[in-house]
Coordinates of C-alpha atoms and ligand atoms in Angstrom, one line a residue:
Chain A
M1 CA -9.7 3.5 4.4
G2 CA -6.1 5.0 3.5
V3 CA -2.5 3.6 5.0
F4 CA -2.1 6.2 7.1
E5 CA -4.8 6.1 8.7
F6 CA -4.6 2.6 9.4
M7 CA -0.8 3.3 10.3
V8 CA -2.0 6.1 13.1
G9 CA -4.8 4.5 14.1
R10 CA -7.1 6.4 13.8
K11 CA -9.7 4.2 12.4
K12 CA -10.4 0.9 14.0
P13 CA -10.2 -1.5 11.2
T14 CA -12.4 -3.8 10.1
P15 CA -10.2 -7.5 9.7
S16 CA -10.6 -7.7 6.1
E17 CA -9.3 -3.5 5.6
L18 CA -6.6 -5.0 7.9
A19 CA -5.6 -7.2 5.7
K20 CA -6.2 -5.0 2.5
E21 CA -3.6 -2.2 3.6
R22 CA -1.1 -4.3 5.5
L23 CA -0.9 -6.0 1.6
K24 CA -0.8 -3.4 -0.4
V25 CA 2.3 -2.6 1.6
V26 CA 3.7 -6.5 1.4
L27 CA 3.1 -6.5 -1.9
V28 CA 5.1 -3.4 -2.6
H29 CA 7.8 -4.2 -0.7
D30 CA 8.1 -7.9 -2.0
R31 CA 8.3 -6.7 -5.2
L32 CA 10.4 -4.0 -5.2
K33 CA 13.1 -5.3 -2.4
V34 CA 13.6 -1.4 -0.5
S35 CA 15.0 -2.1 2.3
P36 CA 14.0 -0.7 5.8
E37 CA 17.2 1.7 5.3
L38 CA 16.9 2.7 1.9
L39 CA 13.3 3.4 3.3
E40 CA 14.6 5.2 6.2
L41 CA 17.4 6.8 3.9
I42 CA 14.6 8.3 1.7
K43 CA 13.0 9.7 4.6
S44 CA 15.4 11.8 6.2
E45 CA 16.5 13.0 2.9
L46 CA 12.5 14.1 2.3
L47 CA 12.7 15.5 5.3
S48 CA 15.9 17.2 5.1
V49 CA 14.1 18.9 1.9
L50 CA 11.0 19.9 3.2
S51 CA 12.3 21.7 6.2
R52 CA 13.8 24.0 3.7
R53 CA 10.6 25.4 3.5
L54 CA 8.4 24.4 6.1
D55 CA 8.7 23.1 9.9
I56 CA 7.9 19.5 9.6
D57 CA 6.5 17.6 12.5
E58 CA 9.3 14.9 12.4
Q59 CA 8.6 12.4 15.2
H60 CA 5.0 12.1 13.5
M61 CA 6.7 11.9 10.0
Q62 CA 5.7 8.5 8.1
I63 CA 6.8 7.5 4.7
T64 CA 5.9 4.3 3.1
M65 CA 5.2 1.9 0.2
T66 CA 2.1 1.2 -1.1
R67 CA 0.1 0.0 -4.1
E68 CA -2.8 2.7 -4.7
G69 CA -5.1 2.5 -8.1
G70 CA -3.0 -0.7 -9.3
L71 CA 0.5 1.6 -9.1
D72 CA 3.3 0.5 -6.2
T73 CA 3.5 3.8 -4.5
L74 CA 5.6 5.8 -2.6
M75 CA 3.5 7.9 -0.1
A76 CA 4.6 10.9 2.4
N77 CA 3.2 11.7 5.5
A78 CA 4.4 15.0 6.5
P79 CA 2.9 17.3 9.4
I80 CA 4.1 20.0 9.8
K81 CA 3.7 22.0 13.0
R82 CA 1.1 24.9 13.7
Q83 CA 2.5 28.3 13.0
K84 CA 2.5 31.2 11.8
V85 CA 4.1 31.9 8.2
T86 CA 4.8 35.3 6.5
F87 CA 6.3 36.4 3.4
E88 CA 7.7 39.8 3.5
W89 CA 8.6 41.1 -0.3
D90 CA 12.1 42.9 -0.8
P91 CA 12.2 46.2 -3.1
P92 CA 11.3 45.3 -6.6
S93 CA 14.1 44.7 -8.4
K94 CA 14.7 44.1 -12.2
D95 CA 14.4 40.3 -13.0
V96 CA 14.8 38.6 -9.3
I97 CA 12.0 38.0 -7.0
R98 CA 13.5 38.1 -3.1
G99 CA 11.9 38.1 0.3
K100 CA 12.1 36.7 3.8
V101 CA 10.2 34.1 5.5
H102 CA 9.0 34.3 8.4
V103 CA 7.6 31.0 10.6
E104 CA 6.5 31.9 14.3
E105 CA 5.3 28.7 16.4
D106 CA 1.6 29.6 16.3
Q107 CA 0.4 30.4 19.9
Q108 CA -3.3 28.7 19.8
Chain B
M1 CA -3.9 -28.7 -32.5
D2 CA -2.7 -24.9 -33.7
S3 CA -5.7 -23.9 -31.5
T4 CA -4.9 -25.9 -28.3
R5 CA -5.2 -24.2 -25.4
I6 CA -3.0 -24.9 -22.7
I7 CA -3.7 -23.7 -19.1
T8 CA -1.9 -24.5 -15.8
I9 CA -3.7 -23.9 -12.9
T10 CA -0.9 -22.3 -10.2
S11 CA -0.8 -20.5 -6.6
G12 CA 2.2 -20.3 -5.0
K13 CA 0.6 -21.0 -1.5
G14 CA -0.4 -24.9 -1.2
G15 CA -3.2 -26.1 -0.3
V16 CA -6.0 -23.3 -1.9
G17 CA -7.2 -25.7 -4.6
K18 CA -5.4 -25.8 -7.4
T19 CA -5.9 -29.3 -7.9
T20 CA -9.9 -29.0 -6.8
T21 CA -9.8 -26.4 -10.2
T22 CA -8.2 -28.7 -12.7
A23 CA -10.2 -31.6 -11.9
N24 CA -13.8 -29.7 -12.3
L25 CA -12.5 -27.0 -15.0
G26 CA -11.2 -30.2 -17.4
T27 CA -14.8 -31.9 -16.2
A28 CA -16.6 -28.8 -17.0
L29 CA -14.7 -27.8 -20.2
A30 CA -15.7 -32.1 -21.3
M31 CA -18.9 -32.1 -20.5
Q32 CA -19.3 -28.8 -23.0
G33 CA -17.8 -31.5 -25.6
K34 CA -14.1 -30.4 -25.6
K35 CA -11.1 -32.7 -25.5
V36 CA -9.6 -32.4 -22.8
A37 CA -6.0 -33.1 -21.4
V38 CA -5.9 -33.1 -17.7
L39 CA -2.2 -33.7 -16.3
D40 CA -0.9 -33.5 -12.6
A41 CA 2.6 -31.6 -12.4
D42 CA 2.8 -32.1 -8.9
I43 CA 5.5 -35.1 -8.8
G44 CA 6.0 -36.9 -5.9
L45 CA 2.9 -35.8 -4.8
R46 CA 0.1 -37.3 -7.0
N47 CA -3.4 -35.9 -6.1
L48 CA -5.6 -35.2 -9.2
D49 CA -6.2 -38.7 -9.6
A50 CA -7.9 -39.3 -6.8
V51 CA -10.1 -36.2 -6.8
M52 CA -11.2 -37.2 -10.6
G53 CA -11.9 -40.7 -8.7
L54 CA -9.6 -42.6 -11.1
E55 CA -6.8 -43.3 -9.0
N56 CA -6.8 -47.3 -9.6
R57 CA -6.3 -47.2 -13.3
I58 CA -3.0 -46.0 -13.7
V59 CA 0.1 -47.8 -15.0
Y60 CA 1.5 -45.3 -16.5
D61 CA 2.7 -41.6 -15.3
L62 CA 4.3 -38.2 -16.5
V63 CA 7.6 -38.8 -15.7
D64 CA 7.7 -42.9 -17.4
V65 CA 6.0 -40.5 -20.9
V66 CA 8.9 -38.1 -20.9
E67 CA 12.3 -40.7 -20.2
G68 CA 10.2 -43.0 -23.1
Q69 CA 9.4 -46.3 -20.8
C70 CA 5.6 -45.7 -22.6
R71 CA 3.9 -43.8 -25.2
L72 CA 2.2 -40.8 -24.3
K73 CA -1.4 -42.6 -25.3
Q74 CA 0.0 -45.5 -23.3
A75 CA 0.0 -42.9 -19.5
L76 CA -3.5 -41.7 -20.9
I77 CA -6.0 -42.7 -18.2
K78 CA -9.6 -42.3 -19.9
D79 CA -12.2 -40.8 -17.5
K80 CA -15.4 -42.6 -16.3
R81 CA -17.6 -40.3 -17.6
Q82 CA -16.7 -38.3 -19.3
P83 CA -15.3 -39.9 -23.1
E84 CA -13.2 -36.9 -24.1
L85 CA -11.5 -36.4 -21.0
Y86 CA -8.0 -38.0 -20.0
L87 CA -5.8 -37.9 -17.6
L88 CA -1.7 -38.2 -17.5
P89 CA -1.1 -38.4 -13.9
A90 CA 2.0 -37.6 -11.8
A91 CA 4.9 -40.0 -10.8
Q92 CA 3.9 -40.8 -6.9
T93 CA 7.5 -42.6 -6.2
R94 CA 9.7 -39.8 -8.2
D95 CA 11.3 -36.7 -7.0
K96 CA 10.0 -33.3 -8.3
N97 CA 13.2 -32.9 -10.7
A98 CA 13.1 -36.3 -12.2
V99 CA 11.8 -33.6 -14.9
N100 CA 12.6 -30.9 -16.8
S101 CA 11.3 -28.0 -18.1
I102 CA 12.3 -28.9 -22.2
Q103 CA 11.0 -32.2 -21.6
M104 CA 7.8 -30.7 -20.6
E105 CA 7.2 -28.2 -23.5
E106 CA 7.7 -31.1 -25.6
L107 CA 5.3 -33.0 -23.6
C108 CA 3.3 -30.1 -23.5
Q109 CA 3.5 -30.4 -27.5
Q110 CA 2.6 -33.8 -28.3
L111 CA -0.6 -33.1 -26.5
R112 CA -1.5 -30.5 -28.6
Q113 CA -2.2 -33.1 -31.4
D114 CA -5.3 -34.7 -29.6
F115 CA -7.0 -32.7 -27.4
D116 CA -8.8 -28.5 -27.3
F117 CA -7.6 -28.3 -23.9
V118 CA -4.4 -29.3 -21.9
I119 CA -4.9 -28.3 -17.7
I120 CA -1.8 -28.8 -15.9
D121 CA -2.2 -29.1 -11.9
S122 CA 0.9 -27.2 -10.8
P123 CA 2.7 -28.1 -8.0
A124 CA 3.1 -25.3 -4.5
G125 CA 5.5 -23.4 -4.6
I126 CA 7.7 -20.9 -7.5
E127 CA 10.7 -23.4 -7.5
Q128 CA 11.6 -25.8 -10.4
G129 CA 7.8 -27.7 -10.2
F130 CA 6.6 -24.8 -11.2
R131 CA 8.6 -23.3 -13.7
N132 CA 7.7 -27.2 -15.5
A133 CA 4.1 -26.0 -15.0
I134 CA 4.2 -22.8 -16.7
V135 CA 6.3 -23.8 -19.4
G136 CA 4.3 -25.0 -22.1
A137 CA 1.2 -23.3 -21.7
N138 CA -0.4 -20.2 -23.0
E139 CA -2.6 -19.8 -20.4
I140 CA -2.2 -19.0 -16.7
I141 CA -4.3 -19.1 -14.3
I142 CA -4.1 -18.0 -10.4
V143 CA -6.1 -19.8 -7.6
A144 CA -5.6 -17.9 -4.7
N145 CA -8.3 -17.7 -1.6
P146 CA -9.4 -14.4 0.4
E147 CA -6.4 -14.2 2.9
M148 CA -3.5 -12.4 3.6
A149 CA -0.5 -15.1 2.6
S150 CA -2.3 -16.8 -0.5
V151 CA -2.8 -13.0 -2.5
R152 CA 0.9 -12.9 -1.2
D153 CA 2.2 -15.8 -3.0
A154 CA -0.3 -14.5 -5.7
D155 CA 1.3 -11.2 -6.6
R156 CA 4.4 -13.5 -6.7
I157 CA 3.4 -15.4 -9.3
I158 CA 2.2 -12.5 -11.1
G159 CA 5.3 -11.0 -10.9
L160 CA 7.6 -14.7 -11.9
V161 CA 5.0 -15.1 -14.9
E162 CA 5.0 -11.9 -16.3
A163 CA 9.0 -12.5 -16.3
A164 CA 8.5 -15.3 -17.3
G165 CA 7.1 -14.0 -21.1
K166 CA 4.3 -15.6 -20.2
P167 CA 0.3 -13.7 -21.6
E168 CA -1.4 -12.3 -18.4
P169 CA -2.4 -14.3 -15.7
R170 CA -6.4 -14.3 -14.2
L171 CA -7.7 -15.3 -11.2
I172 CA -10.5 -18.0 -9.5
L173 CA -10.7 -16.8 -6.0
N174 CA -11.9 -20.2 -4.4
R175 CA -13.2 -20.6 -0.5
L176 CA -14.6 -17.2 -0.5
R177 CA -17.0 -16.8 2.5
A178 CA -20.2 -14.3 2.0
D179 CA -20.7 -14.7 5.4
M180 CA -17.7 -13.4 6.8
V181 CA -16.7 -10.5 4.1
K182 CA -20.1 -9.0 5.3
R183 CA -18.6 -8.6 8.4
G184 CA -15.8 -7.4 7.4
D185 CA -13.5 -10.4 8.6
M186 CA -12.6 -11.4 4.7
M187 CA -12.0 -9.2 1.7
A188 CA -13.7 -9.2 -0.6
I189 CA -13.3 -10.5 -4.0
T190 CA -12.9 -6.4 -5.0
D191 CA -10.1 -5.7 -2.4
V192 CA -8.3 -9.0 -3.7
L193 CA -8.2 -7.5 -7.1
E194 CA -7.6 -3.8 -6.7
V195 CA -4.6 -5.2 -4.9
L196 CA -3.3 -7.6 -7.6
N197 CA -4.5 -5.5 -10.7
I198 CA -5.8 -8.8 -12.3
D199 CA -8.5 -9.9 -13.9
L200 CA -11.4 -12.2 -12.6
V201 CA -12.5 -15.5 -14.2
G202 CA -14.2 -17.0 -11.6
I203 CA -14.8 -17.0 -8.1
V204 CA -15.9 -20.6 -6.1
P205 CA -17.5 -20.1 -2.5
E206 CA -16.2 -22.2 0.3
D207 CA -18.2 -25.5 0.5
E208 CA -18.6 -28.7 2.1
S209 CA -19.5 -30.6 -1.1
I210 CA -16.4 -30.0 -2.1
I211 CA -14.9 -32.5 0.4
I212 CA -17.5 -34.7 0.0
A213 CA -17.2 -34.9 -3.9
T214 CA -13.3 -35.6 -2.9
N215 CA -14.2 -38.1 -1.1
K216 CA -16.4 -39.7 -3.8
G217 CA -13.8 -39.2 -6.5
E218 CA -16.1 -37.2 -8.5
P219 CA -15.6 -33.7 -9.3
A220 CA -18.3 -30.8 -7.6
V221 CA -19.3 -29.9 -10.8
Y222 CA -21.6 -33.6 -10.9
D223 CA -23.2 -32.6 -8.0
K224 CA -26.6 -30.2 -9.2
R225 CA -26.8 -28.9 -5.5
S226 CA -23.1 -27.6 -5.0
R227 CA -22.6 -24.0 -5.1
A228 CA -18.8 -24.2 -5.8
G229 CA -19.4 -27.2 -8.5
R230 CA -21.8 -24.5 -10.9
A231 CA -18.8 -21.6 -9.9
Y232 CA -17.0 -24.3 -11.5
L233 CA -19.8 -24.3 -14.8
D234 CA -20.0 -20.9 -14.5
T235 CA -15.9 -20.4 -15.0
A236 CA -15.5 -23.0 -17.9
Q237 CA -18.1 -21.4 -19.8
R238 CA -16.0 -18.2 -19.0
L239 CA -12.7 -19.6 -20.9
L240 CA -15.0 -20.8 -23.4
G241 CA -15.6 -17.3 -24.1
E242 CA -19.4 -16.7 -23.0
E243 CA -20.8 -14.2 -20.6
V244 CA -22.2 -16.1 -17.1
P245 CA -22.8 -13.1 -14.4
L246 CA -21.4 -14.2 -11.1
D247 CA -23.3 -16.0 -8.9
E248 CA -22.7 -14.8 -5.6
V249 CA -24.7 -13.8 -2.7
L250 CA -23.2 -9.7 -3.0
D251 CA -25.3 -7.9 -1.6
S252 CA -24.5 -5.0 -3.4
P253 CA -26.3 -4.7 -7.0
S254 CA -23.5 -1.9 -8.3
L255 CA -20.2 -3.8 -6.6
L256 CA -21.8 -7.1 -9.3
E257 CA -21.8 -4.6 -11.8
R258 CA -18.4 -3.7 -11.2
L259 CA -17.4 -7.1 -10.9
R260 CA -18.7 -8.7 -14.4
R261 CA -16.9 -5.3 -16.0
L262 CA -14.3 -6.9 -14.2
I263 CA -14.0 -10.1 -16.1
R264 CA -12.0 -11.1 -19.3
F265 CA -14.3 -13.5 -21.2
G266 CA -12.6 -16.3 -23.8
P267 CA -8.6 -16.6 -24.1
A268 CA -6.4 -14.4 -22.3
L269 CA -5.2 -11.8 -24.1
S270 CA -1.6 -11.3 -24.6
E271 CA -1.7 -7.1 -25.7
K272 CA -3.1 -6.7 -22.7
P273 CA -0.7 -2.7 -21.3
A274 CA 1.6 -3.9 -18.5
R275 CA 0.5 -3.6 -14.8
S276 CA 2.6 -0.9 -14.2
Q277 CA 0.5 1.5 -16.6
S278 CA -3.0 -0.3 -16.1
S279 CA -5.3 1.3 -13.4
Ligands
ATP1 N1 -14.2 -24.1 -2.3 C1 -13.7 -25.0 -1.9 N2 -14.3 -25.5 -0.4 C2 -14.2 -25.7 0.5 N3 -12.8 -26.9 0.3 C3 -11.9 -26.4 -0.4 C4 -12.4 -26.0 -1.5 N4 -11.3 -25.8 -2.2 C5 -10.4 -26.7 -1.7 N5 -10.9 -26.9 -1.1 C6 -10.6 -28.1 -0.1 O1 -9.5 -27.9 0.1 C7 -7.7 -29.1 0.3 C8 -7.2 -28.4 -0.8 O2 -7.6 -28.4 -1.8 P1 -6.3 -29.0 -3.3 O3 -6.2 -30.1 -3.2 O4 -7.4 -28.4 -4.8 O5 -5.1 -27.6 -3.1 P2 -4.6 -27.5 -4.0 O6 -3.8 -26.2 -4.1 O7 -4.0 -28.6 -5.0 O8 -3.0 -28.0 -2.9 P3 -1.3 -28.9 -3.2 O9 -0.5 -27.2 -3.1 O10 -1.7 -29.5 -2.2 O11 -1.5 -28.8 -4.3 C9 -8.7 -30.3 -0.1 O12 -9.3 -30.4 1.2 C10 -10.3 -29.4 -1.4 O13 -11.4 -30.3 -0.9
MG2 MG1 -2.9 -30.1 -5.9

């Protein structure tokens, strides 16, 4: 079970799974001593970078530090709002490729 | 002796089985014909003597030795049954800061001369007592129970042991309950190992016989019917470099196979790659 499945409560974890996922997060925090404020800052910076290209569902974006495969890892879960992305090329020029990104909310 | 192995049994969290482990491993190694000293470094909370049934024989203690009130040989208490097993008891009436790291290191050097193994029972916590317990060690074994707080503290200890420049610690998982693991109510061995990224050297089940053995003052390794006692005998064999499969009621053979490979035999290797690179 991955950390986000656990966080969004998609599965009902067993007590042992719960302990394991909680531990993976708490151990990284114990080691790195990352404050919640810093994590919040990283999250908002990530969001602003991602939002330049994609329409991220800010409400449901999650960021966490956890231990995966023996490595202390920053994990970000950034759901993208359902949308239609199209790209329109500008007439080809010598060495640059330009175009416009169109993003529409998907109707379904 | 150059080859003397000084092994500290530590945990961070209290009450997880350090003293039980020290007494049983020490006895088991002595049963294998090794010269063993077990050392109670839990100053002020003397316990190892009682677990080994030697509480009535104490004259001098560790602090007396360190302060030069007696010679080391006078303070070492000979075990009741094993001719090559000795206990150096903790002081009971002294403060845990009665000893410093330099004194402890010197004591370990002294013990080297006469023993194949020195097993040090560390106090709980991460303060001076813990630092004293690891300063002279060339191997560290962490005891943990498969529950949140204990595993968390074990990771803390792993970090501190690393920072102290000691070889990578190994793990004994104590008080495992296979029935609870099966129900998903307790973390399995593989879960703990994955989270801690550490090598395993033994698994000891939760077992009433430990309490009975403590009450009698006879380590469980003497009790042929004790599962925990057998687990400690197996662990001692592994420390001696033998491949002993895990006796665990882990149902899946593939899991057993995976675990078998996770166990490192013999002395701890110091040249293992840093944990951040291993996976
Ligand atoms: N495998 C086991 N099964 C059942 N009981 C156990 C087991 N291991 C330890 N115990 C019991 O748990 C209690 C604590 O054990 P022990 O004194 O060895 O822990 P400790 O880590 O040395 O504690 P402290 O931190 O206080 O020094 C004791 O009552 C002991 O009998
Ligand atoms: Mg103890």
